[in-house]
Short mmCIF file of C-alpha atoms in Angstrom, two decimals:
data_model
loop_
_atom_site.label_atom_id
_atom_site.label_comp_id
_atom_site.label_asym_id
_atom_site.label_seq_id
_atom_site.Cartn_x
_atom_site.Cartn_y
_atom_site.Cartn_z
CA MET R 1 -24.15 46.02 -4.21
CA ALA R 2 -21.25 47.46 -6.40
CA PHE R 3 -19.57 50.14 -4.71
CA SER R 4 -16.63 52.62 -5.23
CA SER R 5 -15.27 55.30 -3.71
CA ASN R 6 -13.36 58.71 -5.12
CA SER R 7 -10.63 58.53 -2.70
CA ALA R 8 -7.81 55.92 -2.63
CA LEU R 9 -3.95 55.50 -1.06
CA GLN R 10 -2.23 58.10 -3.08
CA ARG R 11 1.27 57.04 -2.11
CA LYS R 12 4.89 57.80 -3.55
CA CYS R 13 7.43 54.57 -2.78
CA HIS R 14 10.31 55.17 -0.67
CA CYS R 15 12.60 55.14 -3.53
CA GLU R 16 10.46 58.22 -5.61
CA LYS R 17 10.08 60.24 -2.09
CA ASP R 18 13.88 61.01 -2.20
CA LYS R 19 14.26 61.80 -6.35
CA ILE R 20 11.81 64.67 -5.26
CA ASN R 21 12.71 64.74 -1.76
CA GLN R 22 -22.53 31.58 13.27
CA GLY R 23 -21.64 33.52 16.06
CA SER R 24 -19.39 34.84 13.49
CA ILE R 25 -20.02 39.04 13.01
CA LEU R 26 -19.95 37.74 9.46
CA TYR R 27 -23.44 35.79 9.69
CA HIS R 28 -24.78 39.20 11.76
CA ILE R 29 -24.15 41.08 8.92
CA LEU R 30 -25.35 38.44 6.57
CA ASN R 31 -28.21 38.44 8.16
CA HIS R 32 -28.79 43.08 8.23
CA LYS R 33 -30.12 43.73 4.62
CA ARG R 34 -28.74 46.38 3.28
CA ASN R 35 -11.23 52.70 -9.82
CA PRO R 36 -8.87 53.54 -7.41
CA ARG R 37 -5.80 51.79 -7.77
CA LEU R 38 -2.77 50.81 -5.94
CA PRO R 39 0.68 51.89 -6.84
CA THR R 40 2.55 50.15 -8.89
CA CYS R 41 6.59 49.75 -8.39
CA SER R 42 9.37 48.03 -9.13
CA CYS R 43 11.50 48.06 -6.48
CA LYS R 44 12.91 45.83 -3.99
CA HIS R 45 10.75 47.17 -0.80
CA GLU R 46 7.27 47.01 -2.55
CA SER R 47 6.36 43.50 -0.91
CA LYS R 48 6.54 45.22 2.42
CA GLU R 49 4.09 47.19 1.98
CA LYS R 50 0.77 47.15 3.38
CA ALA R 51 -2.40 48.34 2.26
CA ALA R 52 -5.89 47.83 4.35
CA LEU R 53 -9.57 48.31 3.63
CA GLY R 54 -10.36 52.06 3.36
CA SER R 55 -14.04 51.07 3.94
CA PRO R 56 -13.75 47.64 6.00
CA TYR R 57 -17.47 47.70 7.33
CA ILE R 58 -18.98 48.38 3.81
CA ALA R 59 -16.50 46.52 1.93
CA CYS R 60 -16.63 43.68 4.07
CA LYS R 61 -20.40 43.47 4.07
CA ALA R 62 -20.27 43.51 0.12
CA ALA R 63 -17.66 40.88 0.35
CA SER R 64 -19.46 38.64 2.66
CA GLU R 65 -22.61 39.44 0.44
CA VAL R 66 -20.89 37.88 -2.55
CA LEU R 67 -19.54 34.98 -0.61
CA LEU R 68 -22.88 33.80 0.04
CA LYS R 69 -23.72 33.82 -3.27
CA THR R 70 -20.92 31.74 -4.05
CA VAL R 71 -21.37 29.12 -1.56
CA ASN R 72 -25.13 29.33 -3.17
CA PHE R 73 -23.77 28.87 -6.73
CA MET R 74 -22.01 25.52 -5.62
CA LYS R 75 -25.45 24.55 -3.71
CA ASN R 76 -27.17 24.69 -6.59
CA LEU R 77 -25.51 22.53 -9.04
CA PRO R 78 -26.44 19.22 -9.40
CA SER R 79 -23.08 18.12 -10.52
CA PHE R 80 -21.26 19.50 -7.90
CA TRP R 81 -23.81 17.72 -5.06
CA GLY R 82 -23.07 14.13 -7.49
CA LEU R 83 -19.74 14.21 -6.43
CA LEU R 84 -18.52 12.35 -3.53
CA GLN R 85 -18.39 14.46 -0.45
CA PRO R 86 -14.59 14.62 0.25
CA ASP R 87 -14.18 15.61 -3.16
CA GLN R 88 -16.40 18.78 -2.93
CA LEU R 89 -14.67 19.52 0.46
CA LEU R 90 -11.49 19.72 -1.46
CA LEU R 91 -12.55 21.57 -4.47
CA LEU R 92 -14.50 24.09 -2.16
CA GLU R 93 -11.07 24.33 0.31
CA ASN R 94 -8.71 24.83 -3.09
CA CYS R 95 -11.85 26.74 -5.38
CA TRP R 96 -13.32 29.17 -2.98
CA ALA R 97 -11.09 32.05 -3.65
CA ALA R 98 -11.19 32.54 -7.74
CA LEU R 99 -14.77 31.60 -7.22
CA PHE R 100 -15.61 34.81 -4.91
CA LEU R 101 -13.43 37.08 -7.13
CA LEU R 102 -15.39 36.15 -10.18
CA GLY R 103 -18.73 37.20 -7.68
CA LEU R 104 -16.27 40.18 -6.98
CA ALA R 105 -16.37 40.92 -10.95
CA GLN R 106 -19.83 39.67 -11.80
CA GLU R 107 -21.04 42.36 -8.78
CA GLY R 108 -19.42 45.23 -9.98
CA VAL R 109 -17.61 44.91 -6.64
CA ASP R 110 -15.02 47.77 -5.98
CA PHE R 111 -13.26 48.69 -2.76
CA GLU R 112 -11.15 51.38 -1.71
CA VAL R 113 -7.46 50.75 0.09
CA ILE R 114 -5.33 52.79 1.81
CA GLU R 115 -2.48 52.39 3.92
CA PRO R 116 -2.86 50.88 7.14
CA SER R 117 -2.19 53.51 9.85
CA LYS R 118 -5.35 55.07 8.17
CA THR R 119 -7.70 51.94 8.55
CA SER R 120 -10.96 53.02 9.76
CA ILE R 121 -11.21 52.38 13.40
CA LEU R 122 -14.15 50.57 12.71
CA LYS R 123 -11.98 47.86 11.81
CA GLU R 124 -10.58 47.71 15.20
CA ILE R 125 -14.34 47.48 16.81
CA LEU R 126 -15.21 44.86 14.47
CA THR R 127 -12.05 42.65 15.18
CA ASN R 128 -11.96 43.34 19.11
CA GLN R 129 -15.69 41.94 18.83
CA LYS R 130 -14.20 38.51 18.76
CA GLY R 131 -12.05 38.91 21.77
CA LYS R 132 -8.56 39.73 23.02
CA GLY R 133 -8.30 36.03 21.70
CA THR R 134 -7.06 37.36 18.27
CA ASP R 135 -3.11 37.64 17.45
CA GLU R 136 -1.46 39.37 16.21
CA LYS R 137 -0.75 37.08 12.87
CA THR R 138 -4.06 37.14 12.21
CA SER R 139 -4.96 40.77 12.01
CA SER R 140 -1.97 41.79 9.82
CA GLU R 141 -2.95 43.13 6.83
CA PRO R 142 -1.96 41.77 2.78
CA SER R 143 1.17 43.12 1.46
CA ALA R 144 0.02 45.89 -1.66
CA ALA R 145 1.37 44.01 -4.10
CA GLU R 146 -1.02 41.36 -3.40
CA VAL R 147 -3.83 43.38 -2.72
CA GLN R 148 -3.02 45.14 -6.14
CA LYS R 149 -3.00 42.19 -8.19
CA VAL R 150 -6.71 41.30 -7.09
CA LYS R 151 -7.63 45.00 -8.27
CA SER R 152 -5.37 44.07 -11.48
CA PHE R 153 -8.08 41.22 -11.89
CA LEU R 154 -10.87 43.13 -10.90
CA THR R 155 -9.82 45.41 -13.85
CA LYS R 156 -9.78 43.06 -16.88
CA CYS R 157 -12.83 41.68 -15.75
CA TRP R 158 -14.73 44.81 -16.40
CA SER R 159 -12.38 45.80 -19.27
CA VAL R 160 -13.83 42.98 -21.24
CA ASP R 161 -17.85 43.55 -19.98
CA ILE R 162 -17.76 39.87 -19.31
CA SER R 163 -22.05 38.74 -19.36
CA THR R 164 -23.89 36.84 -16.51
CA LYS R 165 -23.59 33.46 -18.79
CA GLU R 166 -20.18 33.94 -19.12
CA TYR R 167 -19.45 34.15 -15.14
CA VAL R 168 -21.79 30.88 -14.80
CA TYR R 169 -19.27 28.85 -17.35
CA LEU R 170 -16.14 30.64 -16.48
CA LYS R 171 -17.07 29.77 -12.17
CA GLY R 172 -17.67 26.08 -13.64
CA ILE R 173 -14.16 26.08 -14.98
CA VAL R 174 -13.02 27.33 -12.17
CA LEU R 175 -15.05 25.06 -9.71
CA PHE R 176 -14.68 21.60 -11.79
CA SER R 177 -10.68 21.47 -11.56
CA PRO R 178 -8.73 18.22 -11.84
CA ASP R 179 -5.67 19.10 -10.54
CA VAL R 180 -6.96 19.33 -7.23
CA SER R 181 -4.46 16.89 -5.21
CA GLY R 182 -6.65 14.06 -3.67
CA LEU R 183 -9.90 13.64 -5.82
CA HIS R 184 -11.58 10.28 -6.21
CA ALA R 185 -13.26 10.95 -9.24
CA PRO R 186 -10.00 13.73 -11.12
CA GLN R 187 -11.33 11.96 -14.67
CA TYR R 188 -14.94 12.65 -13.80
CA ILE R 189 -14.02 16.51 -12.88
CA LEU R 190 -12.60 17.19 -15.84
CA TYR R 191 -15.18 15.78 -17.97
CA LEU R 192 -17.56 18.18 -16.53
CA GLN R 193 -14.80 21.70 -17.02
CA GLN R 194 -13.87 20.74 -20.52
CA GLU R 195 -18.17 21.01 -20.76
CA ALA R 196 -17.85 23.93 -19.13
CA GLN R 197 -15.59 25.39 -21.70
CA ARG R 198 -17.44 24.19 -24.24
CA ALA R 199 -20.30 25.46 -22.93
CA LEU R 200 -18.54 29.20 -22.78
CA THR R 201 -16.99 28.69 -26.31
CA GLU R 202 -20.24 27.79 -28.16
CA TYR R 203 -21.92 30.86 -26.03
CA ILE R 204 -19.20 33.18 -27.35
CA HIS R 205 -19.51 32.25 -31.02
CA SER R 206 -23.01 33.05 -30.67
CA ALA R 207 -22.90 36.09 -28.97
CA HIS R 208 -20.09 37.44 -30.50
CA PRO R 209 -19.34 36.49 -33.70
CA ARG R 210 -17.25 38.70 -35.03
CA ASP R 211 -15.02 39.11 -31.97
CA THR R 212 -12.31 36.76 -32.42
CA SER R 213 -10.05 37.77 -29.91
CA ARG R 214 -12.83 37.61 -26.74
CA PHE R 215 -12.33 33.92 -25.91
CA SER R 216 -9.13 34.39 -25.07
CA GLN R 217 -8.83 37.52 -23.36
CA ILE R 218 -11.48 36.03 -20.99
CA LEU R 219 -9.48 32.96 -20.36
CA LEU R 220 -6.65 35.34 -19.75
CA ALA R 221 -8.56 37.34 -16.75
CA LEU R 222 -9.22 34.23 -15.81
CA MET R 223 -5.57 32.76 -15.78
CA SER R 224 -4.45 35.92 -13.63
CA LEU R 225 -6.49 34.31 -10.79
CA LYS R 226 -3.57 31.58 -10.06
CA SER R 227 -1.52 33.84 -8.65
CA ILE R 228 -4.02 35.81 -6.19
CA ASN R 229 -3.83 33.17 -2.86
CA ALA R 230 -6.82 32.47 -0.78
CA PRO R 231 -5.00 33.70 2.25
CA VAL R 232 -4.79 36.87 0.77
CA ILE R 233 -8.61 36.99 0.48
CA THR R 234 -9.36 35.83 4.00
CA GLN R 235 -6.90 38.65 5.72
CA LEU R 236 -8.43 41.73 3.18
CA PHE R 237 -11.75 40.66 3.67
CA PHE R 238 -13.09 38.04 6.16
CA ARG R 239 -10.83 38.40 9.13
CA PRO R 240 -11.97 41.47 10.51
CA LEU R 241 -15.16 39.88 10.63
CA ILE R 242 -14.30 35.63 11.96
CA GLY R 243 -11.14 36.27 14.06
CA ASN R 244 -9.11 33.17 14.92
CA MET R 245 -11.83 31.31 12.98
CA GLN R 246 -10.98 29.31 10.09
CA MET R 247 -12.13 30.20 7.01
CA ASN R 248 -12.64 26.53 5.62
CA ALA R 249 -14.44 25.53 8.94
CA LEU R 250 -17.12 28.56 8.25
CA LEU R 251 -17.42 27.78 4.16
CA MET R 252 -18.23 24.61 5.14
CA GLU R 253 -20.92 25.38 7.54
CA MET R 254 -22.29 27.90 4.93
CA LEU R 255 -22.40 25.00 2.38
CA TYR R 256 -24.11 22.15 4.16
CA THR R 257 -26.41 23.99 6.21
CA SER R 258 -29.50 25.06 4.90
#
């Protein structure tokens, strides 16, 4: 499912220029089978620069498939289904984006990024299919700096060459987050997280006995997820498909629909 592009957003910041002069479309896509980097800059205007997917149909389709696998991962965990439903919903709402990004990394999904003005007309077609009710706020693109955080996380995971088993344990660590506010059983969820971390540690020691830095490298990549907000993921990969539909509503539908 991985894909990449040889073209990328090649643009200079302004200062550098001065110096040199279910009825949703998402389900429709899922039911039909099927490393460029953003430049960084320390200038104050960086946060105002926007970014968009260069090939929205390809990227959104791949992202939709990863999201489906992400929800199925939760569905197939007996320890998750053993929790009270309110706790399931809180974990789903607060952890889906991080789990999704781990899924992108595991599947090797890269994506092309371009200037919003150069966005494919297909994105406009997809968005317009949701009707004229889509407001300007929901169709706005995330900042280039925010997208760069996503790209950077994927690069970190790929540089460590994380294995399938390691991804499973990492997803367990991310999913069972006892710090989520409002949980009914935070202590039990902490226990589940510690079990996932223990399993990851034992696996690394067994599979990579001579690599003393591997565990810290993987956890360092995991920590970078905290700087990536779920709304950025929604705007980048799913808003063109679901329009004004709330992401949490879609996730609940996916989780509790067999």
